[in-house]
Amino acid sequence: MRLAYRRAGLAEPERIVWAGSPRAALRLLREAPDGPCGPAARGRSVREAVRSAPWAAERGRLNELLGARGWGRRWAVTGARLWETTERLADRIRAGLVEEAAGGPADEAEVRLLLLDAVLGQHDAAWLCAFGTEPGSPLEGLAAVARSAGWWWPYERLAVVCERPVELHRDEAGRLDRGDGPALAYGDGFALHAWRGMPVPAAFPAELRALTPERIRTEENAELRRVMLEFYGYDRYLRESRAKPVHRDDTGVLWRIPLPDDEDVAMVEVVNSTPEPDGTSRTYWLRVPPDTRTARQGVAWTFGLEADAYAPLRET
């Protein structure tokens, strides 16, 4: 961290204060103006000099060295592979921090302004990997922090730096996802709960384990109800709610789940034409558009076809 200041041509911070999470860091920075981490003690933000300016200079250097096309290829095989999911994670952390400061518009505005001063530490690795961070590089200090710390706030006389998360759970698409606890957790208790990328209340994962069709039906929040259905399983919900099929033909069975204040869920039940080694046939459930009227129309839709164009010569 001190190296990052020196590489930016700045004096090292007089103090480095560790916090358990970004939430704890914000609490330190929002304390009384004359407190040990308040505005008077820390001085102005030097994020522009420490992070933004070196990044812009190094990107400009590489763009000039490699050309626009060469830089594009370099980014594609380095930072681009991580950037989208990392940016989404950082945005979710910011949103969670703003939500926790729900004391009113003034509190929210203050937190948003302080978040603009943050350097993302380990979450900057997604773009740092595209640049040279070897000894002597302008980005050497930033890379060193990214390897050992979380978010940090650089000011003239003070730097506040966070520990990294102790838990991170994501699905195959890189979204925060966990059904039995926090999807992101820090050692001091700050946590985010999510199911397939959608934020959910902290108590929600525990409730998922005790779901019933009736509880799902009575959930007023449409987004949470969809999460409940995904976790519970559409096929299980159909069986246990005694749903009735709305259409049947040689391709399968169309089922529909009416949901209050939301679009219906339509599913086609199909049976694999090729038996399993034990002689049984596996059943699959295909999610189809809510306006589907026949099983054939639904199955055809999964192949990008209209119902009258779906006529397979052989099924496997």
Short mmCIF file of C-alpha atoms in Angstrom, two decimals:
data_model
loop_
_atom_site.label_atom_id
_atom_site.label_comp_id
_atom_site.label_asym_id
_atom_site.label_seq_id
_atom_site.Cartn_x
_atom_site.Cartn_y
_atom_site.Cartn_z
CA MET A 1 0.00 0.00 0.00
CA ARG A 2 2.83 2.36 0.85
CA LEU A 3 4.42 1.32 -2.44
CA ALA A 4 1.25 2.34 -4.30
CA TYR A 5 1.55 5.81 -2.76
CA ARG A 6 5.24 6.05 -3.67
CA ARG A 7 4.61 4.91 -7.25
CA ALA A 8 2.05 7.73 -7.50
CA GLY A 9 4.63 10.26 -6.30
CA LEU A 10 2.90 10.75 -2.95
CA ALA A 11 4.12 10.64 0.62
CA GLU A 12 3.22 7.40 2.38
CA PRO A 13 0.11 7.51 4.60
CA GLU A 14 0.82 8.26 8.24
CA ARG A 15 -1.50 5.46 9.35
CA ILE A 16 -3.00 2.31 7.84
CA VAL A 17 -6.17 1.15 9.59
CA TRP A 18 -7.59 -2.33 9.01
CA ALA A 19 -11.34 -3.04 8.96
CA GLY A 20 -13.16 -6.37 8.93
CA SER A 21 -15.26 -5.56 5.86
CA PRO A 22 -16.30 -2.69 3.58
CA ARG A 23 -19.18 -2.06 5.99
CA ALA A 24 -16.76 -1.64 8.89
CA ALA A 25 -14.56 0.63 6.77
CA LEU A 26 -17.49 2.88 5.95
CA ARG A 27 -18.41 3.09 9.63
CA LEU A 28 -14.88 4.27 10.41
CA LEU A 29 -14.97 6.85 7.64
CA ARG A 30 -18.42 8.11 8.66
CA GLU A 31 -17.53 8.72 12.28
CA ALA A 32 -17.41 12.20 13.84
CA PRO A 33 -15.51 14.80 11.77
CA ASP A 34 -12.87 15.10 14.48
CA GLY A 35 -12.58 11.32 15.04
CA PRO A 36 -9.39 9.31 14.31
CA CYS A 37 -10.63 8.39 10.81
CA GLY A 38 -12.85 11.41 10.19
CA PRO A 39 -12.37 13.93 7.39
CA ALA A 40 -10.00 16.11 9.41
CA ALA A 41 -7.71 13.20 10.26
CA ARG A 42 -7.59 11.55 6.84
CA GLY A 43 -7.31 14.51 4.47
CA ARG A 44 -8.52 14.45 0.88
CA SER A 45 -8.94 11.32 -1.22
CA VAL A 46 -5.93 10.41 -3.39
CA ARG A 47 -7.68 7.67 -5.36
CA GLU A 48 -7.20 9.55 -8.62
CA ALA A 49 -3.42 9.65 -8.16
CA VAL A 50 -3.03 6.17 -6.67
CA ARG A 51 -5.39 4.18 -8.89
CA SER A 52 -7.06 6.04 -11.77
CA ALA A 53 -4.05 7.90 -13.21
CA PRO A 54 -1.64 4.90 -13.24
CA TRP A 55 -4.34 2.72 -14.79
CA ALA A 56 -5.07 5.23 -17.55
CA ALA A 57 -1.37 5.77 -18.25
CA GLU A 58 -0.59 2.06 -18.46
CA ARG A 59 -3.57 1.38 -20.68
CA GLY A 60 -2.52 4.23 -22.97
CA ARG A 61 1.03 2.86 -23.11
CA LEU A 62 -0.12 -0.64 -24.05
CA ASN A 63 -2.63 0.67 -26.57
CA GLU A 64 0.15 2.64 -28.26
CA LEU A 65 2.55 -0.30 -28.10
CA LEU A 66 0.13 -2.99 -29.31
CA GLY A 67 -2.34 -0.95 -31.34
CA ALA A 68 -6.09 -1.02 -30.79
CA ARG A 69 -6.46 -4.52 -32.24
CA GLY A 70 -3.51 -5.91 -30.28
CA TRP A 71 -4.80 -4.40 -27.06
CA GLY A 72 -8.23 -5.87 -27.76
CA ARG A 73 -6.72 -9.35 -28.20
CA ARG A 74 -4.69 -8.99 -25.01
CA TRP A 75 -7.76 -7.92 -23.03
CA ALA A 76 -9.81 -10.79 -24.49
CA VAL A 77 -7.43 -13.45 -23.14
CA THR A 78 -6.78 -11.77 -19.77
CA GLY A 79 -9.10 -9.35 -18.00
CA ALA A 80 -12.19 -9.90 -20.14
CA ARG A 81 -12.51 -13.43 -18.77
CA LEU A 82 -12.98 -12.13 -15.24
CA TRP A 83 -14.24 -8.59 -15.61
CA GLU A 84 -17.98 -9.14 -16.14
CA THR A 85 -18.53 -11.40 -13.13
CA THR A 86 -16.17 -9.38 -10.92
CA GLU A 87 -17.85 -6.10 -11.82
CA ARG A 88 -21.24 -7.64 -11.08
CA LEU A 89 -19.99 -8.82 -7.69
CA ALA A 90 -18.57 -5.38 -6.84
CA ASP A 91 -21.86 -3.73 -7.84
CA ARG A 92 -23.75 -6.13 -5.57
CA ILE A 93 -21.45 -5.31 -2.64
CA ARG A 94 -21.98 -1.59 -3.23
CA ALA A 95 -25.75 -2.09 -3.32
CA GLY A 96 -25.63 -4.06 -0.07
CA LEU A 97 -23.63 -1.33 1.63
CA VAL A 98 -26.07 1.35 0.48
CA GLU A 99 -29.02 -0.74 1.70
CA GLU A 100 -27.43 -1.07 5.15
CA ALA A 101 -27.17 2.73 5.36
CA ALA A 102 -30.93 3.10 5.07
CA GLY A 103 -31.15 5.91 7.60
CA GLY A 104 -32.43 8.31 4.96
CA PRO A 105 -31.41 10.06 1.74
CA ALA A 106 -28.55 11.92 3.43
CA ASP A 107 -27.01 8.69 4.74
CA GLU A 108 -27.38 7.01 1.36
CA ALA A 109 -25.77 9.94 -0.43
CA GLU A 110 -22.85 9.97 2.02
CA VAL A 111 -22.21 6.24 1.54
CA ARG A 112 -22.38 6.54 -2.24
CA LEU A 113 -19.81 9.35 -2.17
CA LEU A 114 -17.46 7.37 0.07
CA LEU A 115 -17.76 4.36 -2.24
CA LEU A 116 -16.44 6.53 -5.06
CA ASP A 117 -13.20 6.84 -3.06
CA ALA A 118 -12.72 3.06 -2.78
CA VAL A 119 -10.04 1.05 -4.59
CA LEU A 120 -11.22 -2.53 -5.02
CA GLY A 121 -8.14 -4.46 -3.92
CA GLN A 122 -8.56 -8.13 -4.84
CA HIS A 123 -11.44 -7.25 -7.17
CA ASP A 124 -9.06 -5.12 -9.23
CA ALA A 125 -7.23 -8.31 -10.22
CA ALA A 126 -9.61 -8.69 -13.17
CA TRP A 127 -8.03 -5.72 -14.93
CA LEU A 128 -4.57 -5.79 -13.34
CA CYS A 129 -3.88 -9.15 -14.99
CA ALA A 130 -3.97 -7.42 -18.39
CA PHE A 131 -1.15 -5.04 -17.46
CA GLY A 132 2.48 -5.26 -16.48
CA THR A 133 2.77 -5.31 -12.68
CA GLU A 134 6.42 -6.34 -12.43
CA PRO A 135 8.86 -4.55 -10.07
CA GLY A 136 9.17 -0.93 -11.10
CA SER A 137 5.77 -0.82 -12.80
CA PRO A 138 3.42 2.06 -11.88
CA LEU A 139 0.89 -0.64 -10.94
CA GLU A 140 3.25 -2.70 -8.77
CA GLY A 141 1.81 -1.42 -5.49
CA LEU A 142 -1.81 -1.85 -6.58
CA ALA A 143 -1.07 -5.44 -7.62
CA ALA A 144 0.57 -6.18 -4.26
CA VAL A 145 -2.51 -4.93 -2.42
CA ALA A 146 -4.80 -6.97 -4.70
CA ARG A 147 -2.90 -10.13 -3.74
CA SER A 148 -3.36 -9.65 -0.01
CA ALA A 149 -6.30 -7.36 0.80
CA GLY A 150 -9.84 -6.38 -0.05
CA TRP A 151 -11.26 -2.93 -0.75
CA TRP A 152 -9.30 0.08 0.50
CA TRP A 153 -9.66 3.82 0.79
CA PRO A 154 -6.53 5.93 0.13
CA TYR A 155 -6.40 9.42 1.66
CA GLU A 156 -3.59 11.91 2.16
CA ARG A 157 -2.74 10.95 5.73
CA LEU A 158 -4.65 7.73 6.20
CA ALA A 159 -5.51 4.52 4.36
CA VAL A 160 -8.36 2.27 5.47
CA VAL A 161 -8.08 -1.29 4.17
CA CYS A 162 -10.49 -4.24 4.45
CA GLU A 163 -10.00 -7.91 5.02
CA ARG A 164 -11.09 -10.18 2.18
CA PRO A 165 -14.31 -12.25 2.36
CA VAL A 166 -14.14 -15.57 4.20
CA GLU A 167 -16.89 -17.13 2.06
CA LEU A 168 -17.95 -16.72 -1.57
CA HIS A 169 -20.51 -18.95 -3.29
CA ARG A 170 -21.41 -18.50 -6.96
CA ASP A 171 -23.26 -20.50 -9.59
CA GLU A 172 -21.90 -21.59 -12.95
CA ALA A 173 -22.75 -18.16 -14.41
CA GLY A 174 -20.67 -16.40 -11.74
CA ARG A 175 -23.70 -15.03 -9.87
CA LEU A 176 -23.93 -15.00 -6.08
CA ASP A 177 -25.83 -18.15 -5.18
CA ARG A 178 -26.43 -20.12 -2.00
CA GLY A 179 -29.49 -21.81 -0.59
CA ASP A 180 -28.27 -22.56 2.93
CA GLY A 181 -26.50 -19.43 4.12
CA PRO A 182 -24.80 -16.23 2.97
CA ALA A 183 -23.44 -16.21 -0.57
CA LEU A 184 -20.77 -13.68 0.44
CA ALA A 185 -19.54 -13.33 4.01
CA TYR A 186 -16.84 -11.37 5.83
CA GLY A 187 -15.30 -12.33 9.15
CA ASP A 188 -17.00 -9.47 11.01
CA GLY A 189 -20.52 -10.59 10.05
CA PHE A 190 -21.20 -8.44 6.99
CA ALA A 191 -22.89 -10.74 4.48
CA LEU A 192 -24.97 -10.83 1.33
CA HIS A 193 -27.61 -13.47 0.64
CA ALA A 194 -28.61 -14.39 -2.89
CA TRP A 195 -30.15 -17.14 -4.98
CA ARG A 196 -28.92 -17.34 -8.57
CA GLY A 197 -27.89 -13.72 -8.46
CA MET A 198 -31.08 -12.36 -6.94
CA PRO A 199 -30.73 -10.66 -3.53
CA VAL A 200 -32.84 -12.31 -0.83
CA PRO A 201 -33.42 -11.49 2.88
CA ALA A 202 -30.99 -13.01 5.38
CA ALA A 203 -33.68 -15.30 6.84
CA PHE A 204 -34.77 -16.51 3.41
CA PRO A 205 -32.29 -19.42 2.95
CA ALA A 206 -33.48 -21.05 6.20
CA GLU A 207 -37.08 -20.68 5.06
CA LEU A 208 -36.31 -22.44 1.78
CA ARG A 209 -35.65 -25.68 3.62
CA ALA A 210 -39.21 -25.73 5.01
CA LEU A 211 -41.13 -24.73 1.89
CA THR A 212 -44.57 -26.06 1.04
CA PRO A 213 -46.76 -25.45 -2.03
CA GLU A 214 -49.08 -23.36 0.15
CA ARG A 215 -46.21 -21.15 1.37
CA ILE A 216 -45.09 -20.60 -2.21
CA ARG A 217 -48.61 -19.68 -3.34
CA THR A 218 -49.05 -17.14 -0.53
CA GLU A 219 -45.74 -15.31 -1.06
CA GLU A 220 -46.68 -11.78 -2.17
CA ASN A 221 -43.29 -10.83 -3.62
CA ALA A 222 -43.25 -12.19 -7.17
CA GLU A 223 -39.44 -12.34 -7.37
CA LEU A 224 -39.12 -14.25 -4.10
CA ARG A 225 -41.90 -16.58 -5.23
CA ARG A 226 -39.95 -17.42 -8.38
CA VAL A 227 -36.88 -18.15 -6.26
CA MET A 228 -38.98 -20.44 -4.07
CA LEU A 229 -40.25 -22.31 -7.11
CA GLU A 230 -36.75 -22.76 -8.51
CA PHE A 231 -35.45 -24.06 -5.19
CA TYR A 232 -38.44 -26.31 -4.55
CA GLY A 233 -38.49 -27.65 -8.10
CA TYR A 234 -41.26 -27.06 -10.61
CA ASP A 235 -41.90 -30.77 -11.05
CA ARG A 236 -42.17 -31.32 -7.29
CA TYR A 237 -44.48 -28.32 -6.96
CA LEU A 238 -46.72 -29.70 -9.70
CA ARG A 239 -46.91 -33.11 -8.04
CA GLU A 240 -47.52 -31.85 -4.51
CA SER A 241 -49.97 -29.10 -5.42
CA ARG A 242 -52.15 -31.61 -7.29
CA ALA A 243 -51.91 -29.58 -10.49
CA LYS A 244 -53.76 -30.82 -13.54
CA PRO A 245 -52.40 -30.97 -17.10
CA VAL A 246 -53.85 -28.47 -19.57
CA HIS A 247 -52.87 -30.31 -22.77
CA ARG A 248 -51.49 -33.68 -23.81
CA ASP A 249 -50.25 -34.99 -27.17
CA ASP A 250 -47.63 -37.36 -28.55
CA THR A 251 -44.76 -34.99 -27.64
CA GLY A 252 -45.57 -34.66 -23.95
CA VAL A 253 -47.83 -33.06 -21.34
CA LEU A 254 -48.29 -29.31 -20.85
CA TRP A 255 -48.71 -28.10 -17.28
CA ARG A 256 -49.44 -24.59 -16.08
CA ILE A 257 -48.85 -22.95 -12.68
CA PRO A 258 -50.98 -19.80 -12.21
CA LEU A 259 -49.20 -17.24 -10.02
CA PRO A 260 -50.90 -14.20 -8.44
CA ASP A 261 -49.72 -10.86 -9.86
CA ASP A 262 -47.23 -12.62 -12.14
CA GLU A 263 -47.11 -14.49 -15.42
CA ASP A 264 -48.00 -18.18 -15.37
CA VAL A 265 -45.27 -20.80 -15.32
CA ALA A 266 -45.70 -23.27 -18.20
CA MET A 267 -43.84 -26.59 -18.26
CA VAL A 268 -43.86 -29.48 -20.71
CA GLU A 269 -43.28 -32.94 -19.27
CA VAL A 270 -41.45 -35.13 -21.78
CA VAL A 271 -40.18 -38.70 -21.59
CA ASN A 272 -36.79 -39.62 -23.02
CA SER A 273 -37.30 -41.90 -26.02
CA THR A 274 -34.12 -43.86 -25.24
CA PRO A 275 -34.48 -46.11 -22.16
CA GLU A 276 -31.89 -46.03 -19.40
CA PRO A 277 -29.63 -49.10 -18.92
CA ASP A 278 -32.08 -50.45 -16.34
CA GLY A 279 -34.96 -50.21 -18.81
CA THR A 280 -36.65 -47.17 -17.28
CA SER A 281 -37.35 -43.95 -19.17
CA ARG A 282 -36.23 -40.64 -17.72
CA THR A 283 -38.72 -37.77 -17.44
CA TYR A 284 -37.67 -34.18 -18.16
CA TRP A 285 -39.42 -30.87 -17.51
CA LEU A 286 -39.02 -28.10 -20.07
CA ARG A 287 -39.77 -24.49 -19.10
CA VAL A 288 -41.66 -22.86 -21.98
CA PRO A 289 -43.25 -19.42 -22.58
CA PRO A 290 -46.34 -18.68 -20.45
CA ASP A 291 -48.58 -18.29 -23.51
CA THR A 292 -47.86 -21.85 -24.74
CA ARG A 293 -51.12 -23.61 -25.60
CA THR A 294 -50.06 -27.15 -26.56
CA ALA A 295 -47.30 -29.55 -25.58
CA ARG A 296 -46.09 -29.70 -29.20
CA GLN A 297 -45.88 -25.92 -29.36
CA GLY A 298 -43.77 -25.92 -26.20
CA VAL A 299 -41.38 -28.65 -27.35
CA ALA A 300 -41.05 -26.99 -30.77
CA TRP A 301 -40.19 -23.69 -29.07
CA THR A 302 -37.19 -25.31 -27.34
CA PHE A 303 -35.82 -26.05 -30.84
CA GLY A 304 -36.63 -22.57 -32.16
CA LEU A 305 -39.47 -23.90 -34.31
CA GLU A 306 -43.19 -23.34 -34.76
CA ALA A 307 -45.46 -26.21 -33.74
CA ASP A 308 -46.36 -27.20 -37.32
CA ALA A 309 -42.67 -27.34 -38.28
CA TYR A 310 -41.74 -29.72 -35.47
CA ALA A 311 -41.92 -33.24 -36.93
CA PRO A 312 -38.81 -35.23 -35.96
CA LEU A 313 -38.17 -38.34 -38.05
CA ARG A 314 -36.52 -40.03 -35.10
CA GLU A 315 -36.19 -39.21 -31.41
CA THR A 316 -33.38 -40.30 -29.10
#
